[in-house]
Coordinates of C-alpha atoms in Angstrom, one line a residue:
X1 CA 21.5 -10.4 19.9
X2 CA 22.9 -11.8 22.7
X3 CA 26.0 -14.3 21.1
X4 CA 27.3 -11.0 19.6
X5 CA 27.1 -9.3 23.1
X6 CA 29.2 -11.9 25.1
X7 CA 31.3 -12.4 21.7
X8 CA 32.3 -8.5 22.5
X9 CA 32.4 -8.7 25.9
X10 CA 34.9 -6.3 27.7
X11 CA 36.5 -6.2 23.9
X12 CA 38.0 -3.0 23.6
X13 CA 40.1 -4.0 27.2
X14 CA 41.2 -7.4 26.2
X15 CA 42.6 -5.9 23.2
X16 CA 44.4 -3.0 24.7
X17 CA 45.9 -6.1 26.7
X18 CA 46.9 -8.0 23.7
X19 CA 48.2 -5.2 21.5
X20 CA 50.4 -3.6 24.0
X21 CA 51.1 -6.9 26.4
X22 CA 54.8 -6.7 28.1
X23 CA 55.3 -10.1 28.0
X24 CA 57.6 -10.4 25.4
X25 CA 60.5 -8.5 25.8
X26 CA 62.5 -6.3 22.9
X27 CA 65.1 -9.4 23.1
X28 CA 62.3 -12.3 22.9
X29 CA 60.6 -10.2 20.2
X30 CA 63.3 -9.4 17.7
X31 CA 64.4 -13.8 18.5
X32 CA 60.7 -14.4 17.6
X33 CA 60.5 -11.9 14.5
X34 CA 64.1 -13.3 12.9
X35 CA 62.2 -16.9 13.2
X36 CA 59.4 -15.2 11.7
X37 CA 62.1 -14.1 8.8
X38 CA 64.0 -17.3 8.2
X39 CA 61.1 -19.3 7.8
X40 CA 59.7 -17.2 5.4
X41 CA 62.7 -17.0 3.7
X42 CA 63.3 -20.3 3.6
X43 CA 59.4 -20.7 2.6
X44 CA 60.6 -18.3 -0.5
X45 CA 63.8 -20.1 -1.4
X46 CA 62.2 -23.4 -2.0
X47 CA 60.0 -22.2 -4.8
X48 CA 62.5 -19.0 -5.8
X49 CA 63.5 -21.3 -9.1
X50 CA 60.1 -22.0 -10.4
X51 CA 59.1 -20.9 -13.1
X52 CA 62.7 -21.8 -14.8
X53 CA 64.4 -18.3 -16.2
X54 CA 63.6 -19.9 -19.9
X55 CA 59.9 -20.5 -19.6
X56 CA 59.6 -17.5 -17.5
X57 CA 56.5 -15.2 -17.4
X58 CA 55.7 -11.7 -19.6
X59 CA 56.7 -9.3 -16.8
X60 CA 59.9 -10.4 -16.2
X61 CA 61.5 -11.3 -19.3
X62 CA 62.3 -7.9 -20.3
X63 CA 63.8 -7.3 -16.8
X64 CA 65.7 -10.5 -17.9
X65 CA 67.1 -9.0 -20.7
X66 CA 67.8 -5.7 -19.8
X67 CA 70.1 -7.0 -16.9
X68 CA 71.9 -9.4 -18.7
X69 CA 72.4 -6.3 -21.4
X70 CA 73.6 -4.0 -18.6
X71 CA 75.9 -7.0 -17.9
X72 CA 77.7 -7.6 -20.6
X73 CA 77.4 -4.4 -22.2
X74 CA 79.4 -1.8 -19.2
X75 CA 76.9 -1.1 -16.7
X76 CA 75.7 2.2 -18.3
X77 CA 72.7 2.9 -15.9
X78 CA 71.2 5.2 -18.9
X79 CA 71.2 2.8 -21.1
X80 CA 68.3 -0.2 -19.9
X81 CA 68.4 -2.1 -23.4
X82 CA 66.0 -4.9 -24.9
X83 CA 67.2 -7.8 -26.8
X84 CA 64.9 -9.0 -29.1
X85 CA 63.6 -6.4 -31.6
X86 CA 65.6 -6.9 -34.7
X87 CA 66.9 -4.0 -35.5
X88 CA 68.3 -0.9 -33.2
X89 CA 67.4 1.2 -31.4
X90 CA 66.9 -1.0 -28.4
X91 CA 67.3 1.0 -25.5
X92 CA 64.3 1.7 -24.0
X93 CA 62.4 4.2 -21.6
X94 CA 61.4 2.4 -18.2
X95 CA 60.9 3.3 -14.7
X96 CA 64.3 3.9 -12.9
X97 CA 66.4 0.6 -13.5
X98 CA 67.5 0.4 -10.2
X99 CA 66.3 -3.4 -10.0
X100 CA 67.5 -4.9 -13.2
X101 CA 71.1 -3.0 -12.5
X102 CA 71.3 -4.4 -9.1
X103 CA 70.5 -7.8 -10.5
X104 CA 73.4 -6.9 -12.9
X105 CA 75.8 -6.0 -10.2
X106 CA 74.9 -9.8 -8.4
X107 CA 76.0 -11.3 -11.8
X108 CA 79.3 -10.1 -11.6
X109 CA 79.6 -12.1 -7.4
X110 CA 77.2 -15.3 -8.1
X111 CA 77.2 -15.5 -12.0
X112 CA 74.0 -15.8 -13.6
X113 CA 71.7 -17.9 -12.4
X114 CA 68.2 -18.4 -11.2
X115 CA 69.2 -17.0 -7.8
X116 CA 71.0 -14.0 -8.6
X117 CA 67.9 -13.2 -10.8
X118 CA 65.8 -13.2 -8.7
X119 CA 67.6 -12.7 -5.3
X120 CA 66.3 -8.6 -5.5
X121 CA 63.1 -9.6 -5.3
X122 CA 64.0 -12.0 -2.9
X123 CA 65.8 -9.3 -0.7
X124 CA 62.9 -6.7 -1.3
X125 CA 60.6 -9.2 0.1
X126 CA 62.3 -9.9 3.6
X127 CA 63.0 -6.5 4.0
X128 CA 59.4 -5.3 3.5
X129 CA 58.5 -7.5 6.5
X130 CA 61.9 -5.8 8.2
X131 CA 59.9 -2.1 8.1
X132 CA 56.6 -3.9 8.2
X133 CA 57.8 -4.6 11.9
X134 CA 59.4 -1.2 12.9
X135 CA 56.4 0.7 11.1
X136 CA 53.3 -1.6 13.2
X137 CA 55.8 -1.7 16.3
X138 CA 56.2 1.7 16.7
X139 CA 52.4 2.3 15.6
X140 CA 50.7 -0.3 17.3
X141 CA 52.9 -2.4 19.9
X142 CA 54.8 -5.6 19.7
X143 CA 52.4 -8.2 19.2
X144 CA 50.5 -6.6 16.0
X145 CA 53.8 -6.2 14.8
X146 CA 55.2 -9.7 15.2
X147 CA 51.9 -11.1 13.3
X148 CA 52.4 -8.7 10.3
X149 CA 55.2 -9.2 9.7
X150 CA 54.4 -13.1 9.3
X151 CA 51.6 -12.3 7.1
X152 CA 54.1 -9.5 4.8
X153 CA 56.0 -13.1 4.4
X154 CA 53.3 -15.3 3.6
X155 CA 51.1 -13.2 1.4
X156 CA 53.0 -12.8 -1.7
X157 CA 53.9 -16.9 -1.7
X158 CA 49.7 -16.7 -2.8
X159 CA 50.7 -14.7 -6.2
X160 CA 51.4 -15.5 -9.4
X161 CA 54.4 -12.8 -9.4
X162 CA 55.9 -14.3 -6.1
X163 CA 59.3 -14.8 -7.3
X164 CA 59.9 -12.8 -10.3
X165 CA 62.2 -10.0 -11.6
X166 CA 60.6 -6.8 -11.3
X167 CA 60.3 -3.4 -10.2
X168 CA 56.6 -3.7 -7.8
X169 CA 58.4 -5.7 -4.7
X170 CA 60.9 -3.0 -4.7
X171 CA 58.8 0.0 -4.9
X172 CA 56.5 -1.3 -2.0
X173 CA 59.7 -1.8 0.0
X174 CA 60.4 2.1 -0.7
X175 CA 57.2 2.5 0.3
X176 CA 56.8 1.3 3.6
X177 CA 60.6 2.7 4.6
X178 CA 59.1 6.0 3.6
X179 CA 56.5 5.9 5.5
X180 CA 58.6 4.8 8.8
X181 CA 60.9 7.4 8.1
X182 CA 58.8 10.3 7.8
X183 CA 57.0 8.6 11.1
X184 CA 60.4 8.8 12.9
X185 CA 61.4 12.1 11.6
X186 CA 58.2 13.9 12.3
X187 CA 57.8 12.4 16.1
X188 CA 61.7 13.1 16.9
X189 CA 63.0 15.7 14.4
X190 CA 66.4 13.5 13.5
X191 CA 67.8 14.7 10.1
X192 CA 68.5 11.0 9.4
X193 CA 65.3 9.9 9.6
X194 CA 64.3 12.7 7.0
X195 CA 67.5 11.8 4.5
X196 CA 66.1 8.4 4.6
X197 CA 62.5 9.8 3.8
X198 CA 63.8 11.7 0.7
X199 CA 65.5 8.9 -0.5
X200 CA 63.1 6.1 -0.1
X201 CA 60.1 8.0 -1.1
X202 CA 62.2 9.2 -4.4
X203 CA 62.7 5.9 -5.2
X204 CA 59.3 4.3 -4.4
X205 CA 58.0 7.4 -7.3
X206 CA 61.0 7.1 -9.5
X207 CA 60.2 2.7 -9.6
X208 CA 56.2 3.5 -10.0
X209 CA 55.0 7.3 -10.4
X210 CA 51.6 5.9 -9.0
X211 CA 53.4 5.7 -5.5
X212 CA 52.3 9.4 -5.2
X213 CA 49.1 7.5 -3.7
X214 CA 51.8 7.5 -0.3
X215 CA 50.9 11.2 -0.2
X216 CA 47.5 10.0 2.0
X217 CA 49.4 8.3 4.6
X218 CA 52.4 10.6 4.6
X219 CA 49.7 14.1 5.2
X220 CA 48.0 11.6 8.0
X221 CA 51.3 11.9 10.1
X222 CA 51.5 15.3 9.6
X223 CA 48.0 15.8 10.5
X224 CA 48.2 13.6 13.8
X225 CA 50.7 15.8 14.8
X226 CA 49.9 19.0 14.1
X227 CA 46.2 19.5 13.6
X228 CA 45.2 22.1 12.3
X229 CA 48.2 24.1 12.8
X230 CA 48.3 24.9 8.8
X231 CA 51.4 27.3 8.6
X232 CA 53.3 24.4 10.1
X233 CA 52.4 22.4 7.0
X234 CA 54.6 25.0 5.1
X235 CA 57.5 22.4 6.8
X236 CA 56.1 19.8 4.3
X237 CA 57.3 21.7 1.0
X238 CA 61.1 21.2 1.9
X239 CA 61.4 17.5 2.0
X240 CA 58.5 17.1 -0.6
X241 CA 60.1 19.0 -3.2
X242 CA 63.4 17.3 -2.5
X243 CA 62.0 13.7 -3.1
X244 CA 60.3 14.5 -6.8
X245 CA 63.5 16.0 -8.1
X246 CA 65.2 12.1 -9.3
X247 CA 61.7 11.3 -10.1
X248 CA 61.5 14.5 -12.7
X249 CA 65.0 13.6 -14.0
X250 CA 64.5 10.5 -14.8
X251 CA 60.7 10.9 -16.5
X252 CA 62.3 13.5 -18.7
X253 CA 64.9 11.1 -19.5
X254 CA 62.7 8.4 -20.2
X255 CA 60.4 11.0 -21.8
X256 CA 63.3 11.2 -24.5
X257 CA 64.2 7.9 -25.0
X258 CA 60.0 7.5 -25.9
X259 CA 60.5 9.6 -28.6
X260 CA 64.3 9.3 -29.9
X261 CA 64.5 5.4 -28.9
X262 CA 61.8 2.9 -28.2
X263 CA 59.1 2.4 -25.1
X264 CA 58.6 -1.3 -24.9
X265 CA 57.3 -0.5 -21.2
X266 CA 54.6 1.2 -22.7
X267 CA 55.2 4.3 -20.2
X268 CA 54.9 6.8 -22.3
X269 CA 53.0 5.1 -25.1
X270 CA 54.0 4.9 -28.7
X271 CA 54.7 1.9 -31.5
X272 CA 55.9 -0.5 -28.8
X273 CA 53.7 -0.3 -26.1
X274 CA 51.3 1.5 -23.6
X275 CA 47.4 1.4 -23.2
X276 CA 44.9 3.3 -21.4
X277 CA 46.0 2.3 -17.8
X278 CA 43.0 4.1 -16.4
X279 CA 39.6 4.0 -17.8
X280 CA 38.5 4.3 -14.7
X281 CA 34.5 4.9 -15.2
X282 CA 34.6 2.2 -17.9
X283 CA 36.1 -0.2 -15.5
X284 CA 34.3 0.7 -12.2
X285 CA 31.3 0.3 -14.3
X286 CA 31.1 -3.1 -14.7
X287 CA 30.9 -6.3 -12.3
X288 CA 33.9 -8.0 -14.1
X289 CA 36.0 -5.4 -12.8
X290 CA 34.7 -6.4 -9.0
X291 CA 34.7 -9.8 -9.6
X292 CA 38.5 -10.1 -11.0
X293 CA 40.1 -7.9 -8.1
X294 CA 38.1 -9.8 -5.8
X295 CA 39.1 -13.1 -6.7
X296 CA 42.6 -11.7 -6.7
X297 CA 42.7 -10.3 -3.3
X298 CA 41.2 -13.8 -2.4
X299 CA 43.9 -16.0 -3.9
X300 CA 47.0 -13.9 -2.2
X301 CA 45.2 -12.9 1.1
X302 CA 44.4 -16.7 2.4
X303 CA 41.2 -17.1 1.1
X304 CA 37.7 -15.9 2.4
X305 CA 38.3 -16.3 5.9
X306 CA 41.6 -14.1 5.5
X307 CA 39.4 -11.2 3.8
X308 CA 37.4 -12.2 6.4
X309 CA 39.6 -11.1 8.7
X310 CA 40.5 -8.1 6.9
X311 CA 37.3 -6.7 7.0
X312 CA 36.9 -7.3 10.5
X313 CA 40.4 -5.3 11.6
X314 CA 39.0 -2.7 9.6
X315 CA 36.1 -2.6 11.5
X316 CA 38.0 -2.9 15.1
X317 CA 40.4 0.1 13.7
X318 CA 37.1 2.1 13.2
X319 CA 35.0 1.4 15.7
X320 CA 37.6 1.6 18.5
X321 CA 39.6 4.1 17.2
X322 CA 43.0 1.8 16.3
X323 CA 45.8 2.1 13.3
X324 CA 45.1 5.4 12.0
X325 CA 47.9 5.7 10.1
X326 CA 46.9 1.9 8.0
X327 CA 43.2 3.5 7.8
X328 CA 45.0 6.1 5.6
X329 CA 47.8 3.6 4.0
X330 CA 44.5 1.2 2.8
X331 CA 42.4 4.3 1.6
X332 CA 45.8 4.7 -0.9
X333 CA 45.2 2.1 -1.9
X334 CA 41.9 1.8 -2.6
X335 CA 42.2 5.3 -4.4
X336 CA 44.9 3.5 -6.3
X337 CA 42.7 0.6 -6.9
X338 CA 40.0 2.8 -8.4
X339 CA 42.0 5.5 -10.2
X340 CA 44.7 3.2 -12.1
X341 CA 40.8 0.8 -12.8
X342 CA 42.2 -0.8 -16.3
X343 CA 45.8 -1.3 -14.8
X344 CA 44.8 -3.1 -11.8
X345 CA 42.1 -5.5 -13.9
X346 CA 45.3 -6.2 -16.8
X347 CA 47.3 -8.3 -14.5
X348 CA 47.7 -9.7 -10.8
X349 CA 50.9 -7.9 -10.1
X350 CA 49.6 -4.4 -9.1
X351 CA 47.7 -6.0 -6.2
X352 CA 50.6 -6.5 -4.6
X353 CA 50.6 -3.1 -3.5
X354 CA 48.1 -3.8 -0.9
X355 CA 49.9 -6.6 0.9
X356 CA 51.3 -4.3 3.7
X357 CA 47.9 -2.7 4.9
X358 CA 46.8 -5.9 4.5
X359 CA 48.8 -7.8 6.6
X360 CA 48.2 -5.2 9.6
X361 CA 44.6 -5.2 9.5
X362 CA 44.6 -9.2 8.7
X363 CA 46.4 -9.1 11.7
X364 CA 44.2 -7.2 13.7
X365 CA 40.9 -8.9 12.6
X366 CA 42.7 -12.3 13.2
X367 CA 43.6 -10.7 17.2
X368 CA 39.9 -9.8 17.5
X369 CA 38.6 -12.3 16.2
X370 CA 40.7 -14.7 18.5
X371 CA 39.1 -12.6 21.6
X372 CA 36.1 -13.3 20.1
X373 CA 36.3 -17.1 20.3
X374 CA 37.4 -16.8 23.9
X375 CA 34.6 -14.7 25.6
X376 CA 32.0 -17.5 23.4
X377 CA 34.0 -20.2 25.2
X378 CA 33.8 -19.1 28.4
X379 CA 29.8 -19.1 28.1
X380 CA 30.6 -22.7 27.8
X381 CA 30.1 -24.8 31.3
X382 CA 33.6 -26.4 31.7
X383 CA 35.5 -24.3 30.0
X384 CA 38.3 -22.1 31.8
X385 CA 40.4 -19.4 31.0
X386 CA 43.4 -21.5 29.7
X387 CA 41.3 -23.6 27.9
X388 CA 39.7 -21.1 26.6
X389 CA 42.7 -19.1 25.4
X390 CA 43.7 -22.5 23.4
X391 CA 40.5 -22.8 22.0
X392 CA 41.0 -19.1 20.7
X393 CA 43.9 -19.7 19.2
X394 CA 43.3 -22.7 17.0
X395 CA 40.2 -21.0 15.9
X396 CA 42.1 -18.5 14.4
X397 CA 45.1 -20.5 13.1
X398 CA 41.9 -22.9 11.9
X399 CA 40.5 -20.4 9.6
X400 CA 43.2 -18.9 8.3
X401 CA 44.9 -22.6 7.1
X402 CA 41.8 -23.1 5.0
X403 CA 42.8 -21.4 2.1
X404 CA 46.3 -23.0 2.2
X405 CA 45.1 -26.5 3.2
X406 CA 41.9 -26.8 0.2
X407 CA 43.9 -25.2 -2.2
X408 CA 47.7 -26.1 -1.6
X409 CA 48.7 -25.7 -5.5
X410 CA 48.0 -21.9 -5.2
X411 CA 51.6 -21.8 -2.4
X412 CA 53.5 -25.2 -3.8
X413 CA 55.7 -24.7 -6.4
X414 CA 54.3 -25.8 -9.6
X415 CA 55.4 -28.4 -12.6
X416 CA 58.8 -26.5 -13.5
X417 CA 58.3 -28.2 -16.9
X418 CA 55.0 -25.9 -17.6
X419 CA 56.1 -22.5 -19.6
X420 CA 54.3 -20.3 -18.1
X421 CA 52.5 -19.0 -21.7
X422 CA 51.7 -22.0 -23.2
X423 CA 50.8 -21.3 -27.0
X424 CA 54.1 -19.1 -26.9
X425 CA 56.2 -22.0 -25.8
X426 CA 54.6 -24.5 -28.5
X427 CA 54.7 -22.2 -31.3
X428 CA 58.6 -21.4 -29.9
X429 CA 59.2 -25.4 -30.1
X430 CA 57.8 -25.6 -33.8
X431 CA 60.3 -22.6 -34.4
X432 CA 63.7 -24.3 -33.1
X433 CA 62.4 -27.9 -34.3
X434 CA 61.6 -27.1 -38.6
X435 CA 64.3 -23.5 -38.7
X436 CA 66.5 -24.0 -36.4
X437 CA 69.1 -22.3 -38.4
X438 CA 66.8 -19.4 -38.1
X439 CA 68.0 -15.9 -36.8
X440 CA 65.1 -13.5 -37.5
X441 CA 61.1 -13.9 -37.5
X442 CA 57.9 -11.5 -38.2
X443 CA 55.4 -12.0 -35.7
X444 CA 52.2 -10.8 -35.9
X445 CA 49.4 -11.6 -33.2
X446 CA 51.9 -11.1 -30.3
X447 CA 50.7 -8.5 -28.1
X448 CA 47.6 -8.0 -26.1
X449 CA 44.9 -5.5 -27.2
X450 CA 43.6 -2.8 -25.3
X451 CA 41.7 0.7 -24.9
X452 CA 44.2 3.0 -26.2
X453 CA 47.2 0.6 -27.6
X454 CA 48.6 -2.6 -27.5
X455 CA 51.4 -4.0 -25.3
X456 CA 53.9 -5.7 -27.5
X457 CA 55.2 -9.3 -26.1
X458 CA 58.7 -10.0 -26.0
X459 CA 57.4 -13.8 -24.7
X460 CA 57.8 -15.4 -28.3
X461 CA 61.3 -14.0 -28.6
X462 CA 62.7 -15.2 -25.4
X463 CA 61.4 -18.4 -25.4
X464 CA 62.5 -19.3 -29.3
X465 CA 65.8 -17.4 -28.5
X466 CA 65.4 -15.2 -32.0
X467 CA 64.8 -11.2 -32.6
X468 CA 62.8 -10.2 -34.5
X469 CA 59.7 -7.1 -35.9
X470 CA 56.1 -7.5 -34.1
X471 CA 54.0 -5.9 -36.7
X472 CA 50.2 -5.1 -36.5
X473 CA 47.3 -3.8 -38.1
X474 CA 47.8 -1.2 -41.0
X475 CA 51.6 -3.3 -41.1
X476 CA 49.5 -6.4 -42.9
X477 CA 50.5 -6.3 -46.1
X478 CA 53.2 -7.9 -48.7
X479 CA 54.8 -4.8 -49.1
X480 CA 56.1 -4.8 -45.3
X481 CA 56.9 -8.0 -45.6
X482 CA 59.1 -7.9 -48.6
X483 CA 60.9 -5.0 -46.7
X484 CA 61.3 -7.1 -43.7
X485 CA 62.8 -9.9 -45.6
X486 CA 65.3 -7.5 -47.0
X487 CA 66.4 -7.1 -43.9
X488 CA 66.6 -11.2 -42.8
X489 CA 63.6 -12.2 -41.9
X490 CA 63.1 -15.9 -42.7
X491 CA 60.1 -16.9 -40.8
X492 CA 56.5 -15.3 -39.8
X493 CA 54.8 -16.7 -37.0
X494 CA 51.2 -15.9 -36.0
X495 CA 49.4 -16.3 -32.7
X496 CA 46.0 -15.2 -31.5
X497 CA 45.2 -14.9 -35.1
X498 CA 41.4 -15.5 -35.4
X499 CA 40.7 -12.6 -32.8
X500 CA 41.5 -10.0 -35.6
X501 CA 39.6 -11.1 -39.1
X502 CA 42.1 -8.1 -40.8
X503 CA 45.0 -10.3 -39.4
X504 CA 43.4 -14.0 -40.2
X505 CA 42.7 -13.2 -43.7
X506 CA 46.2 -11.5 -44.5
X507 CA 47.7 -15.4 -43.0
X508 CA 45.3 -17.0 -45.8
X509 CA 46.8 -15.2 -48.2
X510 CA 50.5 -15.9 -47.1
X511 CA 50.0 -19.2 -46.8
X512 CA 49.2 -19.4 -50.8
X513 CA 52.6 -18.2 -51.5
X514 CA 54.9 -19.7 -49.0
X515 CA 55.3 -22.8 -47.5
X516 CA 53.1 -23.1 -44.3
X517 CA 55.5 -25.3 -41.9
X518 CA 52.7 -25.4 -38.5
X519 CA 49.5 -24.4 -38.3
X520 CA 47.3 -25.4 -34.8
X521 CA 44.0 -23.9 -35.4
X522 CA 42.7 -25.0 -32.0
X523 CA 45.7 -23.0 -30.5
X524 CA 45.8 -20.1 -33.0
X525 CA 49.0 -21.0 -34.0
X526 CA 51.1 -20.5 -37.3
X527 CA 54.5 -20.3 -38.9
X528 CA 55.1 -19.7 -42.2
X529 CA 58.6 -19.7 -44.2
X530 CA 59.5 -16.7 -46.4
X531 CA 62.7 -18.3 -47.5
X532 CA 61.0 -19.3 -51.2
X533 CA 57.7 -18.6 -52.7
X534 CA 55.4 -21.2 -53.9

């Protein structure tokens, strides 16, 4: 068709001219990428409190709690401890807790607050876009590398874990310095560039064994370099080997606490947590599974038009032989995507993973599609070059502010007064309001069901402010309860209860011989008083 022929007209040369134009100087660019930064920043630290630390969501309140333990309980790094189950032992196996420590450390400068909470995350984000920059600059010029880093900054304001304690900002961080370090070190052999590899790829496995997905990109490099020269891959083993040693240690380590202590992180599985993470023919099998991601990708990537544009750098990086090395980085992902299936469909958060790739080829497509706009308007009678150019860019900045413009609630920060799990913040109301004396509560109904296990929530704890015993089924019976009140509980609360008909029929018979202080059958909600029997 014609409109696609002038729409690609000369494309591959106006790019080239784009990509790599000398313009902008390494002064002007680093000025315009620390604009870039700030406002992003600043973007960040206007929403950075919301939601409020005591209505806060799933996936950070354990982070919460095992900072403020490592707080006020001496630092001891091997010792990442819960608060709320009632009874020891609380100390719990966990990915390296690099990022609830640090948060620790910033306690003892700032106090605690919502800002030295969340100020890892905070930092993890700005300096993702810092080696977002260097990795595309070095890869593919200044300009590509100005405009990814803009989207790094503006991509995770689109997700529901934007702002929260937790070890995925982090680990993607470790990931994308990896990859720029083993770039540098391969291309100009500097041992610090390859000391900064180990480290930062040791982390990004010990924070999320998953990372090993990097592997693709990282065996790109070396093939770009070397070919087919296989007894130089031989130098791979060295540095390789050196990075999964404080990933070992510490799964060992945490492979003992599993068994000798608790696993509320479900990484290893057992009474308090873990599922089937993969279940990756189950998953890939059904069109919910395409649906959800898609709809995800969707909400944190600007919409349709910014997938859009995805899809279109990927096909510019295909057809005309550009970005490689973010060909390789996306396949990881992807791979990652459709290996960890159950994982990735069980909450937003993994998603994030993609947000580097993402912003490059975003970039790219948005770059291309700009050119685009410009060879159409120059078919126009009346329309020059300069006029042209403008018209190119507000195309682009047009489509991309769709997303942001018809659906601002998805980037503004939201009511701070809304908890951000509802039924768990009535129920917790109804707690402090008719016990508030308190100390001690069975809950049953408070974790979410999946292939292979449940995840226990620590959400009703937090938010009521009590510890407490989560039991289950083949747990519902008087006899555990007796033994549980020997030990001080006072109060059961229920949630979810009418998805189990094991669990809904135990409540009835509770509530026949104690006192039934709330029940919301609407929400699923209950709490019942063991203090007397009827």
């Amino acid at each position: 068709m014609k409109w696609i022929k002038d729409a690609f007209f000369d494309f591959d040369h106006k790019m080239e001219n784009i990509i790599h134009y000398k313009g902008i100087s390494g002064k002007k660019a680093n000025l315009i990428f620390l604009i870039i930064l700030i406002l992003t920043a600043v973007a960040r630290l206007l929403i950075i409190d919301t939601p409020p630390l005591d209505r806060t969501e799933w996936k950070e309140i354990d982070y919460l709690a095992i900072s403020d333990n490592y707080y006020h309980n001496g630092f001891n790094f091997l010792k990442p401890e819960v608060s709320w189950p009632a009874e020891p032992p609380r100390v719990t196996a966990m990915e390296l807790p690099i990022v609830p420590y640090f948060a620790s450390l910033l306690y003892l400068v700032f106090g605690q607050n919502v800002y030295s909470v969340r100020l890892t995350t905070f930092l993890a984000y700005l300096m993702l876009s810092v080696f977002s920059y260097k990795l595309v600059k070095r890869e593919s010029g200044t300009v590509l590398a100005l405009t990814t880093a803009l989207f790094v900054g503006i991509f995770p304001l689109g997700s529901f874990y934007r702002n929260y304690l937790f070890s995925e900002p982090v680990m993607i961080f470790f990931s994308v310095f990896s990859i720029y370090q083993f770039a540098q070190w391969i291309d100009y052999r500097k041992k610090i560039n390859l000391v900064f590899f180990i480290i930062g790829f040791s982390l990004a496995l010990s924070l999320k064994p998953t990372s090993l997905y990097l592997a693709l990109p990282l065996l790109w490099i070396y093939f770009r370099k070397y070919r087919f020269e296989f007894k130089k891959y031989v130098g791979l083993f060295m540095p390789i080997a050196a990075s999964m040693i404080l990933p070992l240690l510490w799964y060992i380590y945490a492979y003992h606490l599993s068994k000798n202590s608790i696993d509320v992180f479900g990484v290893f599985g057992g009474k308090f947590g873990g599922h089937n993470k993969f279940q990756t023919i189950a998953m890939l099998s059904t069109l919910d599974w395409y649906i959800e991601i898609y709809a995800r990708l969707r909400r944190m990537l600007l919409g349709n038009a910014g997938l859009l544009m995805m899809a279109l750098g990927v096909f510019i990086a295909l057809f005309y032989k550009k970005g490689g090395l973010f060909i390789a980085y996306l396949l990881a992902i992807g791979c990652f995507f459709i290996i960890v299936a159950e994982g990735n469909y069980d909450t937003h958060y993994r998603q994030l993973t993609i947000i580097p790739s993402a912003a490059y080829f975003v970039s790219l497509g948005t770059i291309g599609f700009g050119i685009m706009i410009y060879n159409m308007a120059l078919k126009i009678k009346r329309i020059d070059p300069k006029r042209a150019k403008f018209m190119s860019i507000l195309g682009c900045i047009a489509i991309l502010a769709i997303a942001p413009v018809s659906k601002p609630e998805r980037y503004l920060p939201r009511d701070k007064s809304m908890p951000s799990h509802q039924p768990e913040w009535i129920l917790a109301r109804e707690i402090n309001q008719l016990a508030p004396g308190a100390a001690r509560i069975i809950m049953t109904g408070a974790y979410t069901i999946h292939k292979g296990g449940n995840d226990l929530s620590p959400v009703i704890y937090h938010y009521s402010g009590l510890q407490g015993w989560s039991i289950q089924a083949g747990e519902w019976n008087e006899q555990v309860i007796d033994e549980l009140k020997g030990k001080g509980a006072t109060l059961l609360g229920a949630l979810y209860y009418k998805r189990e008909p094991g669990l809904e029929k135990f409540l009835s018979t509770l509530s026949h011989k104690y006192e039934v202080l709330y029940v919301n059958p609407e929400k699923q909600l209950m709490l019942i008083s063991l203090e007397e029997e009827q």
